[in-house]
Short mmCIF file of C-alpha atoms in Angstrom, two decimals:
data_model
loop_
_atom_site.label_atom_id
_atom_site.label_comp_id
_atom_site.label_asym_id
_atom_site.label_seq_id
_atom_site.Cartn_x
_atom_site.Cartn_y
_atom_site.Cartn_z
CA MET R 1 158.33 135.31 87.07
CA TYR R 2 160.15 137.67 89.39
CA PRO R 3 158.85 140.94 90.89
CA PHE R 4 159.54 144.11 88.91
CA GLU R 5 160.00 142.15 85.67
CA ASN R 6 156.35 142.78 84.70
CA PRO R 7 154.25 145.96 84.64
CA ILE R 8 152.67 145.59 88.10
CA GLY R 9 155.61 144.01 89.90
CA PHE R 10 153.92 140.68 90.69
CA GLY R 11 155.81 137.50 91.50
CA ALA R 12 154.41 133.97 91.40
CA SER R 13 152.97 134.06 94.93
CA ASP R 14 151.42 137.47 94.23
CA VAL R 15 149.58 136.08 91.22
CA VAL R 16 148.17 133.21 93.30
CA GLU R 17 147.04 135.50 96.11
CA PHE R 18 145.49 137.99 93.70
CA ALA R 19 143.64 135.25 91.82
CA LEU R 20 142.22 133.78 95.05
CA ALA R 21 141.15 137.20 96.31
CA ALA R 22 139.49 138.08 93.00
CA LEU R 23 137.64 134.76 92.87
CA LEU R 24 136.49 135.06 96.48
CA VAL R 25 135.17 138.60 96.00
CA SER R 26 133.42 137.51 92.80
CA MET R 27 131.74 134.58 94.57
CA VAL R 28 130.54 136.82 97.42
CA LEU R 29 129.15 139.45 95.07
CA LEU R 30 127.49 136.95 92.75
CA ARG R 31 126.18 134.59 95.45
CA PRO R 32 122.63 136.05 95.53
CA ARG R 33 122.31 135.21 91.82
CA ILE R 34 124.30 131.99 91.78
CA VAL R 35 122.50 130.11 94.55
CA PRO R 36 118.93 130.32 93.14
CA ALA R 37 120.16 129.44 89.62
CA PHE R 38 122.17 126.54 91.05
CA ARG R 39 119.12 125.13 92.83
CA ARG R 40 116.90 125.49 89.76
CA LEU R 41 119.45 123.64 87.65
CA ALA R 42 119.86 120.89 90.28
CA SER R 43 116.11 120.25 90.22
CA HIS R 44 116.13 119.46 86.47
CA PRO R 45 118.29 116.33 86.07
CA VAL R 46 118.32 116.19 82.26
CA LEU R 47 119.23 119.86 81.93
CA ALA R 48 121.90 119.50 84.64
CA MET R 49 123.45 116.50 82.88
CA LEU R 50 123.48 118.28 79.53
CA THR R 51 125.03 121.34 81.16
CA LEU R 52 127.81 119.37 82.84
CA ALA R 53 128.59 117.38 79.69
CA GLY R 54 128.51 120.50 77.53
CA LEU R 55 130.78 122.40 79.90
CA ALA R 56 133.33 119.58 80.01
CA ALA R 57 133.54 119.28 76.23
CA THR R 58 133.41 123.03 75.51
CA LEU R 59 136.07 123.97 78.05
CA ARG R 60 138.47 121.45 76.52
CA LEU R 61 137.72 122.52 72.94
CA VAL R 62 138.45 126.14 73.87
CA LEU R 63 141.98 125.05 74.82
CA LEU R 64 142.71 123.53 71.40
CA PRO R 65 144.79 126.49 70.10
CA HIS R 66 147.38 125.87 72.83
CA HIS R 67 146.63 122.21 73.57
CA PRO R 68 145.75 120.49 70.28
CA VAL R 69 144.38 117.00 69.80
CA PRO R 70 146.75 114.75 71.80
CA THR R 71 149.36 112.73 69.92
CA PRO R 72 149.65 109.10 71.08
CA ASP R 73 153.04 108.19 72.53
CA ILE R 74 152.65 105.24 74.93
CA TYR R 75 152.51 101.68 73.58
CA ASP R 76 149.18 101.07 75.36
CA GLU R 77 147.68 103.96 73.40
CA PHE R 78 148.82 102.55 70.06
CA SER R 79 147.42 99.15 70.94
CA HIS R 80 144.03 100.64 71.83
CA LEU R 81 144.07 102.60 68.56
CA LEU R 82 144.78 99.37 66.67
CA MET R 83 141.77 97.81 68.37
CA ALA R 84 139.66 100.81 67.35
CA ASP R 85 140.85 100.58 63.75
CA THR R 86 140.14 96.84 63.73
CA LEU R 87 136.58 97.43 64.97
CA ARG R 88 136.12 100.06 62.25
CA HIS R 89 136.70 97.23 59.77
CA PHE R 90 133.89 95.30 61.53
CA ARG R 91 136.13 92.54 62.83
CA LEU R 92 137.79 91.54 66.10
CA ALA R 93 141.14 90.48 64.62
CA ASN R 94 143.20 91.05 61.49
CA PRO R 95 144.87 88.39 59.33
CA PRO R 96 148.59 87.90 60.06
CA HIS R 97 151.07 89.67 57.83
CA PRO R 98 153.23 87.37 55.64
CA LEU R 99 156.37 89.19 56.88
CA ALA R 100 155.29 89.63 60.49
CA GLN R 101 158.88 89.78 61.76
CA PHE R 102 159.08 93.39 60.54
CA PHE R 103 156.12 94.48 62.64
CA GLU R 104 156.84 93.00 66.08
CA THR R 105 155.97 95.58 68.72
CA PHE R 106 154.61 96.01 72.23
CA PHE R 107 151.10 94.85 73.13
CA VAL R 108 150.33 93.66 69.59
CA LEU R 109 150.06 90.02 68.56
CA GLN R 110 151.38 88.89 65.18
CA ASP R 111 150.48 85.21 65.45
CA PRO R 112 147.98 83.63 64.99
CA THR R 113 146.41 87.00 64.12
CA TYR R 114 147.58 90.60 63.87
CA SER R 115 145.64 92.11 66.78
CA SER R 116 145.68 94.27 69.87
CA ILE R 117 146.04 92.35 73.12
CA TYR R 118 143.39 94.45 74.91
CA PRO R 119 139.64 93.96 75.44
CA ILE R 120 137.42 95.89 73.06
CA GLY R 121 135.95 98.51 75.44
CA GLN R 122 138.43 101.34 75.02
CA GLY R 123 138.76 100.58 71.30
CA LEU R 124 134.99 100.74 70.94
CA MET R 125 134.96 104.25 72.39
CA LEU R 126 137.81 105.38 70.11
CA ALA R 127 136.15 103.78 67.07
CA PHE R 128 132.95 105.70 67.82
CA GLY R 129 134.80 109.02 67.81
CA TRP R 130 136.82 108.02 64.76
CA ASN R 131 133.79 107.10 62.64
CA THR R 132 131.50 109.87 63.90
CA PHE R 133 133.84 112.87 64.00
CA GLY R 134 136.92 111.70 62.10
CA TYR R 135 139.22 111.69 65.16
CA PRO R 136 139.69 108.89 67.73
CA TRP R 137 140.17 111.55 70.38
CA ALA R 138 136.60 112.73 69.79
CA GLY R 139 135.53 109.47 71.44
CA VAL R 140 137.67 110.33 74.48
CA LEU R 141 136.19 113.84 74.65
CA PHE R 142 132.61 112.57 74.29
CA CYS R 143 133.02 109.74 76.78
CA THR R 144 134.61 111.95 79.43
CA ALA R 145 131.82 114.51 79.09
CA VAL R 146 129.18 111.80 79.43
CA MET R 147 131.03 110.31 82.41
CA ILE R 148 130.94 113.63 84.27
CA ALA R 149 127.21 113.96 83.58
CA ALA R 150 126.68 110.34 84.69
CA CYS R 151 128.56 111.07 87.92
CA TYR R 152 125.91 113.69 88.76
CA TRP R 153 123.16 111.15 87.91
CA MET R 154 124.82 108.58 90.17
CA LEU R 155 125.03 111.06 93.05
CA ARG R 156 121.32 111.83 92.81
CA GLY R 157 120.70 108.26 93.92
CA TRP R 158 122.59 108.90 97.17
CA VAL R 159 122.26 112.58 98.11
CA SER R 160 119.93 115.53 97.49
CA PRO R 161 119.87 117.22 94.05
CA ASP R 162 121.82 120.25 95.31
CA TRP R 163 124.66 118.12 96.66
CA ALA R 164 124.58 115.94 93.55
CA LEU R 165 125.10 118.96 91.29
CA LEU R 166 127.92 120.15 93.52
CA GLY R 167 129.49 116.71 93.17
CA GLY R 168 129.05 116.88 89.40
CA LEU R 169 130.99 120.15 89.39
CA LEU R 170 133.72 118.54 91.50
CA ALA R 171 133.91 115.76 88.89
CA LEU R 172 134.24 118.45 86.19
CA PHE R 173 137.09 120.14 88.09
CA GLU R 174 138.92 116.87 88.72
CA PHE R 175 138.29 114.76 85.62
CA GLY R 176 137.42 117.34 82.99
CA PRO R 177 139.54 119.32 80.52
CA LEU R 178 142.75 119.36 82.59
CA CYS R 179 142.72 115.66 83.46
CA LEU R 180 144.90 112.87 82.09
CA TRP R 181 141.82 110.89 81.06
CA MET R 182 140.65 113.57 78.62
CA ASN R 183 144.10 114.05 77.15
CA ASP R 184 145.33 110.62 76.12
CA TYR R 185 144.10 107.36 74.57
CA TRP R 186 145.02 105.09 77.46
CA GLY R 187 141.63 104.88 79.13
CA GLY R 188 139.94 105.88 82.35
CA SER R 189 136.74 107.66 81.40
CA PHE R 190 135.11 104.56 79.91
CA PRO R 191 135.40 102.30 83.00
CA ALA R 192 134.58 105.34 85.17
CA LEU R 193 131.36 105.77 83.17
CA ALA R 194 130.59 102.10 83.74
CA GLY R 195 131.11 102.59 87.48
CA CYS R 196 128.71 105.57 87.50
CA LEU R 197 125.99 103.43 85.89
CA VAL R 198 126.53 100.56 88.36
CA PHE R 199 126.75 102.59 91.56
CA GLY R 200 123.94 104.91 90.49
CA ALA R 201 121.57 102.03 89.77
CA LEU R 202 122.10 100.23 93.10
CA PRO R 203 120.31 102.67 95.47
CA ARG R 204 117.50 103.14 92.95
CA LEU R 205 117.02 99.38 92.75
CA ARG R 206 116.85 99.14 96.54
CA ARG R 207 114.23 101.88 96.75
CA GLN R 208 111.98 100.98 93.81
CA ALA R 209 113.23 97.75 92.22
CA ARG R 210 112.45 98.93 88.68
CA TRP R 211 113.41 96.92 85.63
CA ARG R 212 114.86 100.08 84.04
CA ASP R 213 117.44 100.36 86.82
CA GLY R 214 118.23 96.67 86.37
CA TRP R 215 119.09 97.34 82.74
CA ILE R 216 121.23 100.36 83.72
CA LEU R 217 123.09 98.20 86.23
CA GLY R 218 123.58 95.57 83.52
CA ALA R 219 124.84 98.15 81.03
CA GLY R 220 127.45 99.36 83.53
CA LEU R 221 128.62 95.82 84.28
CA PHE R 222 128.77 95.01 80.55
CA LEU R 223 130.88 98.08 79.72
CA HIS R 224 133.29 97.39 82.57
CA LEU R 225 133.67 93.69 81.81
CA ILE R 226 134.64 94.40 78.19
CA THR R 227 137.16 97.04 79.32
CA ARG R 228 138.73 96.01 82.65
CA PRO R 229 137.89 92.31 83.14
CA PHE R 230 140.26 91.77 86.08
CA GLU R 231 138.98 94.72 88.11
CA SER R 232 135.40 93.65 87.30
CA ILE R 233 135.85 91.02 90.02
CA PHE R 234 135.90 93.78 92.63
CA LEU R 235 133.02 95.62 90.98
CA LEU R 236 130.87 92.49 91.09
CA LEU R 237 131.83 91.88 94.72
CA ALA R 238 130.82 95.45 95.62
CA VAL R 239 127.45 94.90 93.91
CA ALA R 240 126.97 91.62 95.77
CA LEU R 241 127.75 93.31 99.10
CA TYR R 242 125.07 95.91 98.42
CA ILE R 243 122.34 93.68 96.97
CA ARG R 244 122.75 90.77 99.44
CA ARG R 245 119.74 88.88 98.07
CA PRO R 246 118.55 88.35 94.48
CA PHE R 247 115.26 89.73 93.10
CA ARG R 248 113.66 89.79 89.66
CA PRO R 249 114.84 93.23 88.36
CA LEU R 250 118.40 91.89 88.62
CA LEU R 251 117.74 89.54 85.69
CA PRO R 252 118.73 92.21 83.09
CA ALA R 253 122.02 92.72 84.94
CA LEU R 254 122.64 88.98 84.86
CA ALA R 255 121.83 88.87 81.13
CA CYS R 256 124.24 91.75 80.39
CA THR R 257 126.98 90.09 82.46
CA LEU R 258 126.58 86.85 80.53
CA ALA R 259 126.60 88.81 77.26
CA ALA R 260 129.91 90.43 78.25
CA PHE R 261 131.42 87.03 79.02
CA GLY R 262 130.11 85.77 75.67
CA LEU R 263 131.67 88.67 73.79
CA THR R 264 134.96 88.07 75.61
CA VAL R 265 135.18 84.41 74.59
CA VAL R 266 134.23 85.32 71.01
CA GLN R 267 137.09 87.84 70.94
CA ASN R 268 139.40 85.21 72.45
CA LYS R 269 138.51 82.80 69.65
CA ALA R 270 138.92 85.42 66.93
CA VAL R 271 142.29 86.67 68.21
CA THR R 272 144.01 83.66 69.77
CA GLY R 273 142.13 80.78 68.17
CA ASN R 274 141.07 79.47 71.60
CA TRP R 275 137.83 80.32 73.38
CA LEU R 276 139.49 80.51 76.81
CA THR R 277 142.87 82.11 75.98
CA LEU R 278 142.90 85.85 76.54
CA PRO R 279 144.97 87.89 74.03
CA GLU R 280 146.86 89.44 76.94
CA ALA R 281 147.73 85.99 78.29
CA LEU R 282 148.97 84.89 74.85
CA SER R 283 151.11 88.03 74.61
CA GLN R 284 152.69 87.28 77.96
CA TYR R 285 153.39 83.71 76.84
CA GLN R 286 154.92 84.78 73.51
CA TYR R 287 156.75 87.95 74.51
CA GLY R 288 156.87 88.10 78.30
CA VAL R 289 154.77 91.26 78.24
CA PRO R 290 152.79 93.02 79.57
CA ALA R 291 153.73 91.67 83.02
CA ALA R 292 157.48 91.46 82.48
CA LEU R 293 157.72 94.72 80.53
CA THR R 294 157.33 97.06 83.46
CA PHE R 295 159.45 95.19 85.92
CA GLN R 296 162.45 93.78 84.13
CA PRO R 297 165.89 95.07 85.19
CA ASN R 298 166.82 98.37 83.61
CA PRO R 299 168.19 97.42 80.16
CA MET R 300 169.87 100.81 79.65
CA PRO R 301 172.42 101.59 82.40
CA HIS R 302 172.57 105.25 81.39
CA ARG R 303 168.85 105.74 82.12
CA ALA R 304 167.91 105.38 85.78
CA LEU R 305 164.56 103.99 86.80
CA THR R 306 162.19 106.33 88.64
CA PRO R 307 161.71 105.69 92.37
CA GLN R 308 158.29 104.19 91.65
CA GLN R 309 159.73 101.80 89.05
CA GLN R 310 162.55 100.79 91.40
CA LEU R 311 160.21 100.10 94.31
CA GLU R 312 157.61 98.27 92.26
CA TYR R 313 160.24 96.20 90.47
CA GLN R 314 161.71 95.17 93.83
CA SER R 315 158.20 94.55 95.11
CA GLN R 316 157.43 92.19 92.26
CA LEU R 317 160.64 90.24 92.81
CA ALA R 318 159.80 89.85 96.48
CA PHE R 319 156.17 89.10 95.66
CA ARG R 320 157.30 86.00 93.79
CA GLY R 321 158.53 84.62 97.10
CA SER R 322 156.35 83.09 99.75
CA GLY R 323 155.26 83.45 103.37
CA PRO R 324 156.01 86.61 105.38
CA GLU R 325 158.07 88.14 102.58
CA THR R 326 155.02 88.16 100.30
CA LEU R 327 152.81 89.77 102.94
CA THR R 328 155.47 92.38 103.69
CA THR R 329 155.77 93.21 100.01
CA PHE R 330 152.01 93.44 99.64
CA LEU R 331 151.75 95.90 102.53
CA THR R 332 154.76 97.90 101.33
CA ARG R 333 153.27 98.20 97.87
CA LEU R 334 149.91 99.24 99.33
CA GLU R 335 151.52 101.89 101.50
CA TYR R 336 153.48 103.24 98.56
CA ARG R 337 150.44 103.48 96.29
CA VAL R 338 148.38 105.54 98.73
CA ARG R 339 149.96 108.68 97.29
CA TYR R 340 148.52 107.94 93.84
CA TYR R 341 144.97 108.25 95.11
CA ARG R 342 145.65 111.99 95.16
CA PHE R 343 144.54 111.73 91.50
CA PHE R 344 140.95 111.33 92.72
CA PHE R 345 140.94 114.22 95.21
CA LEU R 346 141.83 117.87 94.86
CA ALA R 347 143.87 118.93 97.88
CA PRO R 348 141.01 120.78 99.70
CA LEU R 349 138.85 117.64 99.48
CA TYR R 350 141.15 115.84 101.91
CA VAL R 351 139.38 117.86 104.62
CA ALA R 352 136.02 116.50 103.43
CA LEU R 353 137.48 113.00 103.13
CA THR R 354 138.66 113.16 106.74
CA VAL R 355 135.14 114.14 107.87
CA PHE R 356 133.70 111.28 105.80
CA LEU R 357 136.03 108.72 107.39
CA ILE R 358 135.46 109.79 111.01
CA SER R 359 131.69 110.20 110.60
CA GLY R 360 131.22 106.43 110.18
CA ARG R 361 128.03 104.62 109.08
CA GLN R 362 129.13 104.58 105.40
CA TYR R 363 130.51 101.08 105.66
CA TRP R 364 129.53 99.82 102.20
CA ILE R 365 131.27 102.72 100.46
CA MET R 366 134.41 102.17 102.53
CA ALA R 367 134.27 98.41 101.91
CA SER R 368 133.88 98.91 98.14
CA LEU R 369 136.82 101.29 97.98
CA ALA R 370 138.88 98.87 100.07
CA LEU R 371 138.00 96.06 97.64
CA PHE R 372 139.44 98.02 94.72
CA ALA R 373 142.51 99.18 96.64
CA LEU R 374 143.38 95.75 98.01
CA GLY R 375 142.38 93.83 94.88
CA THR R 376 144.44 95.89 92.46
CA ASN R 377 147.35 95.72 94.90
CA PHE R 378 147.81 92.06 93.95
CA PHE R 379 148.87 93.26 90.49
CA PRO R 380 152.49 94.46 90.51
CA ALA R 381 151.82 97.56 88.38
CA PHE R 382 149.38 100.38 89.06
CA GLN R 383 147.71 102.97 86.86
CA PHE R 384 144.87 105.30 87.78
CA HIS R 385 142.43 103.68 85.38
CA TYR R 386 142.75 100.34 87.19
CA VAL R 387 140.38 101.71 89.85
CA ALA R 388 138.45 104.01 87.51
CA ALA R 389 135.14 102.26 88.26
CA ALA R 390 135.37 103.61 91.82
CA THR R 391 135.78 107.22 90.62
CA CYS R 392 132.19 108.16 91.43
CA LEU R 393 132.56 106.58 94.90
CA PHE R 394 135.54 108.86 95.57
CA VAL R 395 133.36 111.82 94.54
CA LEU R 396 130.50 110.50 96.70
CA ALA R 397 132.81 110.25 99.71
CA SER R 398 133.86 113.87 99.14
CA VAL R 399 130.25 115.03 98.84
CA ILE R 400 129.13 113.17 101.97
CA GLY R 401 132.06 114.68 103.85
CA LEU R 402 131.06 118.16 102.69
CA GLU R 403 127.42 117.49 103.58
CA LYS R 404 128.38 116.59 107.16
CA MET R 405 130.48 119.72 107.60
CA PRO R 406 129.04 123.06 108.75
CA ARG R 407 127.63 124.76 105.67
CA PRO R 408 130.09 127.73 105.63
CA ALA R 409 133.04 125.33 105.95
CA ALA R 410 131.73 123.20 103.08
CA HIS R 411 131.34 126.32 100.94
CA ILE R 412 134.97 127.29 101.64
CA VAL R 413 136.26 123.85 100.64
CA PHE R 414 134.21 123.88 97.45
CA PHE R 415 135.37 127.41 96.68
CA LEU R 416 139.01 126.35 96.99
CA CYS R 417 138.37 123.47 94.56
CA ALA R 418 136.71 125.85 92.10
CA ALA R 419 139.58 128.32 92.55
CA HIS R 420 142.14 125.57 91.85
CA PHE R 421 140.42 124.67 88.60
CA ALA R 422 139.77 128.26 87.51
CA PHE R 423 143.34 129.32 88.23
CA TRP R 424 145.02 126.53 86.28
CA TYR R 425 142.47 126.62 83.48
CA ALA R 426 143.12 130.33 83.02
CA LEU R 427 146.86 129.70 82.87
CA HIS R 428 146.35 127.01 80.22
CA LEU R 429 144.09 129.37 78.32
CA ALA R 430 146.97 131.88 78.18
CA ASP R 431 149.55 129.17 77.72
CA ASP R 432 152.09 131.21 75.77
CA GLN R 433 152.11 134.21 78.14
CA PRO R 434 155.12 134.80 80.41
CA PHE R 435 153.13 134.48 83.64
CA SER R 436 151.69 131.15 82.49
CA LEU R 437 155.10 129.80 81.50
CA ALA R 438 156.52 130.90 84.85
CA MET R 439 153.79 129.14 86.84
CA ARG R 440 153.91 125.85 84.92
CA ARG R 441 156.65 124.37 87.09
CA TYR R 442 154.32 124.55 90.11
CA GLU R 443 151.47 122.68 88.47
CA THR R 444 150.34 119.50 90.23
CA GLY R 445 147.64 117.03 89.36
CA ASP R 446 146.90 118.39 85.88
CA TYR R 447 147.98 116.25 82.93
CA ILE R 448 147.07 118.27 79.88
CA ASN R 449 149.53 117.76 77.05
CA HIS R 450 152.41 120.07 77.93
CA GLN R 451 154.73 117.18 77.18
CA ASN R 452 153.23 116.18 73.85
CA PRO R 453 155.79 114.00 72.03
CA GLU R 454 157.56 116.67 69.99
CA ARG R 455 159.70 114.15 68.08
CA ARG R 456 156.66 112.18 66.87
CA ILE R 457 154.89 115.38 65.90
CA ALA R 458 157.91 116.63 63.93
CA VAL R 459 158.29 113.32 62.07
CA GLY R 460 154.56 113.21 61.38
CA GLN R 461 154.61 116.72 59.91
CA ALA R 462 157.58 115.83 57.70
CA LEU R 463 155.82 112.71 56.40
CA ALA R 464 152.60 114.63 55.78
CA ARG R 465 154.46 116.80 53.27
CA ILE R 466 155.34 113.73 51.16
CA PRO R 467 152.41 112.80 48.90
CA ASP R 468 153.55 109.25 48.07
CA LYS R 469 152.69 105.99 49.75
CA LEU R 470 155.55 105.30 52.14
CA LEU R 471 157.45 102.42 53.67
CA ILE R 472 159.37 103.61 56.74
CA LEU R 473 162.17 101.35 57.96
CA VAL R 474 162.98 102.17 61.59
CA ARG R 475 166.61 101.71 62.60
CA TYR R 476 167.37 101.93 66.33
CA TRP R 477 170.79 102.88 67.62
CA PRO R 478 172.59 100.71 70.22
CA GLN R 479 171.64 103.02 73.11
CA HIS R 480 167.95 102.99 72.17
CA VAL R 481 165.53 103.02 75.14
CA PHE R 482 163.41 99.98 74.40
CA GLN R 483 160.13 101.50 75.66
CA GLU R 484 160.26 104.22 72.98
CA GLU R 485 158.73 102.19 70.18
CA TRP R 486 157.93 103.58 66.72
CA VAL R 487 156.67 100.55 64.83
CA TYR R 488 152.88 100.74 65.00
CA ASN R 489 150.57 100.29 62.04
CA ALA R 490 146.98 100.49 60.91
CA ALA R 491 144.68 97.49 61.05
CA ASP R 492 144.99 97.04 57.26
CA ILE R 493 148.74 97.36 56.77
CA HIS R 494 148.67 96.78 53.01
CA ARG R 495 146.30 99.70 52.32
CA ALA R 496 147.77 102.18 54.80
CA ARG R 497 149.50 105.24 53.33
CA ILE R 498 152.43 104.72 55.71
CA VAL R 499 153.81 101.32 56.66
CA TRP R 500 156.17 101.27 59.63
CA ALA R 501 158.63 98.37 59.83
CA ARG R 502 161.82 97.36 61.61
CA ASP R 503 165.11 97.58 59.75
CA LEU R 504 166.30 93.94 59.84
CA GLY R 505 169.31 94.27 57.54
CA ASP R 506 169.75 94.50 53.78
CA ALA R 507 168.78 90.94 52.87
CA GLU R 508 165.60 90.91 54.94
CA ASP R 509 164.68 94.48 54.04
CA GLU R 510 164.77 93.53 50.37
CA LYS R 511 161.91 91.06 50.93
CA LEU R 512 159.73 93.82 52.32
CA LYS R 513 160.66 96.22 49.51
CA GLN R 514 159.64 93.60 46.96
CA LEU R 515 156.29 93.18 48.71
CA TYR R 516 155.66 96.94 48.42
CA PRO R 517 157.29 97.96 45.11
CA ASP R 518 154.99 100.99 44.69
CA ARG R 519 156.08 102.68 47.93
CA THR R 520 158.81 105.24 48.54
CA VAL R 521 161.21 103.72 51.07
CA LEU R 522 162.59 105.97 53.82
CA LEU R 523 164.87 105.29 56.76
CA LEU R 524 164.00 106.70 60.19
CA GLU R 525 166.60 106.88 62.95
CA PRO R 526 164.55 108.02 65.94
CA ASP R 527 167.51 108.07 68.35
CA ALA R 528 169.17 110.93 66.45
CA GLN R 529 168.65 114.42 67.85
CA PRO R 530 166.40 115.41 66.16
CA PRO R 531 165.13 112.15 64.60
CA LYS R 532 166.71 111.62 61.20
CA LEU R 533 164.52 110.84 58.20
CA SER R 534 166.36 110.05 54.98
CA PRO R 535 166.03 108.03 51.73
CA TYR R 536 166.74 104.36 52.36
CA GLU R 537 169.98 103.00 50.97
CA PRO R 538 171.23 99.42 51.55
#
């Protein structure tokens, strides 16, 4: 977008400056009306929560013409969708397929059952959206909206209603329609919602010790334990640091925690056949994944690893050592991952975070965040949703920092956050316009589906035009990138309209064709450019 190539001669920097100026003037002119309405809304918690949730969902739905329902592309997403489909059949595991060798794929067990390797939490959310609205993504949309509303409820336990509503709006800007968590099936909003329930119940329990807050605390612990069991260790430690001594309203939380453990061992038994063997542990034993998947040497010399993959792979190799080398690797990994916490803070909020850190006296919040940062650092890989339970604590730290700043300075920081969101949301709203296309390269921190998997979408559209029941044999070329997997199936493979299977050669393929004689057999070569779909011939 160069000057003089559009009617008013604006370049990229001109657009940014104009947008900021227009927003600032609008805020100044509308302030006499905005402030009283803001305070009235903050004083009605139910109405404020409904408003925040409604805004989050509506703003994302408005973007659907340019940013449609996300298409899954990462193997974790397909595994979570398999769990959701399994739950929709009212079971925790599926019977093994008689020709399981055709269906081997990442993060899915074939023996002793055909099942996802993940806990049921994320699948439960997707199943809810799938059954209620007909789309798994509806569960993601609903959960994220509820999480943003719950973040406001959590903040009301720590700060005044006005500051809590401001924090709820910050959560909307950061984790709403432009965020990764609302635009994929990988997870984040569900454990973040659990964290809001836990950290919102704690101060209320200390003040009033009501049984209702004990049940809310228990609900948050339950949801997190069935979603992120490893990170639940740090969540429970943070709760223990805050509570310090037991009292009777904690009994519901204890009951919910035991219920989560009970559900986990029941899932273990259904999936692995052993009460104490986690599906993820069995997958690592059988396939070497998930742990080895991310950090094995690059199998394709022509595709270089990213700097993060290189560093974390080297870190894991060193981490297997002992003594000073292990400590050095741990600290190196921790230092490297600091940059990824930018996900939880818009750039202007680093000013508020600095004020929060130097103000002191918020030791429990700092200790809880340190627990998550240090605890997850023991795991060689890192994704944002690993520390999702602490999301509301990151927002709380921002709000406390703003509260301790002079009021005009806090207003400026909040305005810059609102301007960031409004600017990028407007560009996404006009996604096909030249000025939006020109600015896209400068976008940071927003993960809406600009890079939707075009190849999967094209193949899906081609298959949708074929009315028959299909058997798709997937044939990879020698240079295939092993992470780009196409063989994922429904929970009930036999009844699915499309069955995806590996091409194992003529003799083996014939066995599968005989099992499904009523299906049209097609061959997919996904490594062709574009992917090649053709009638199958031996």
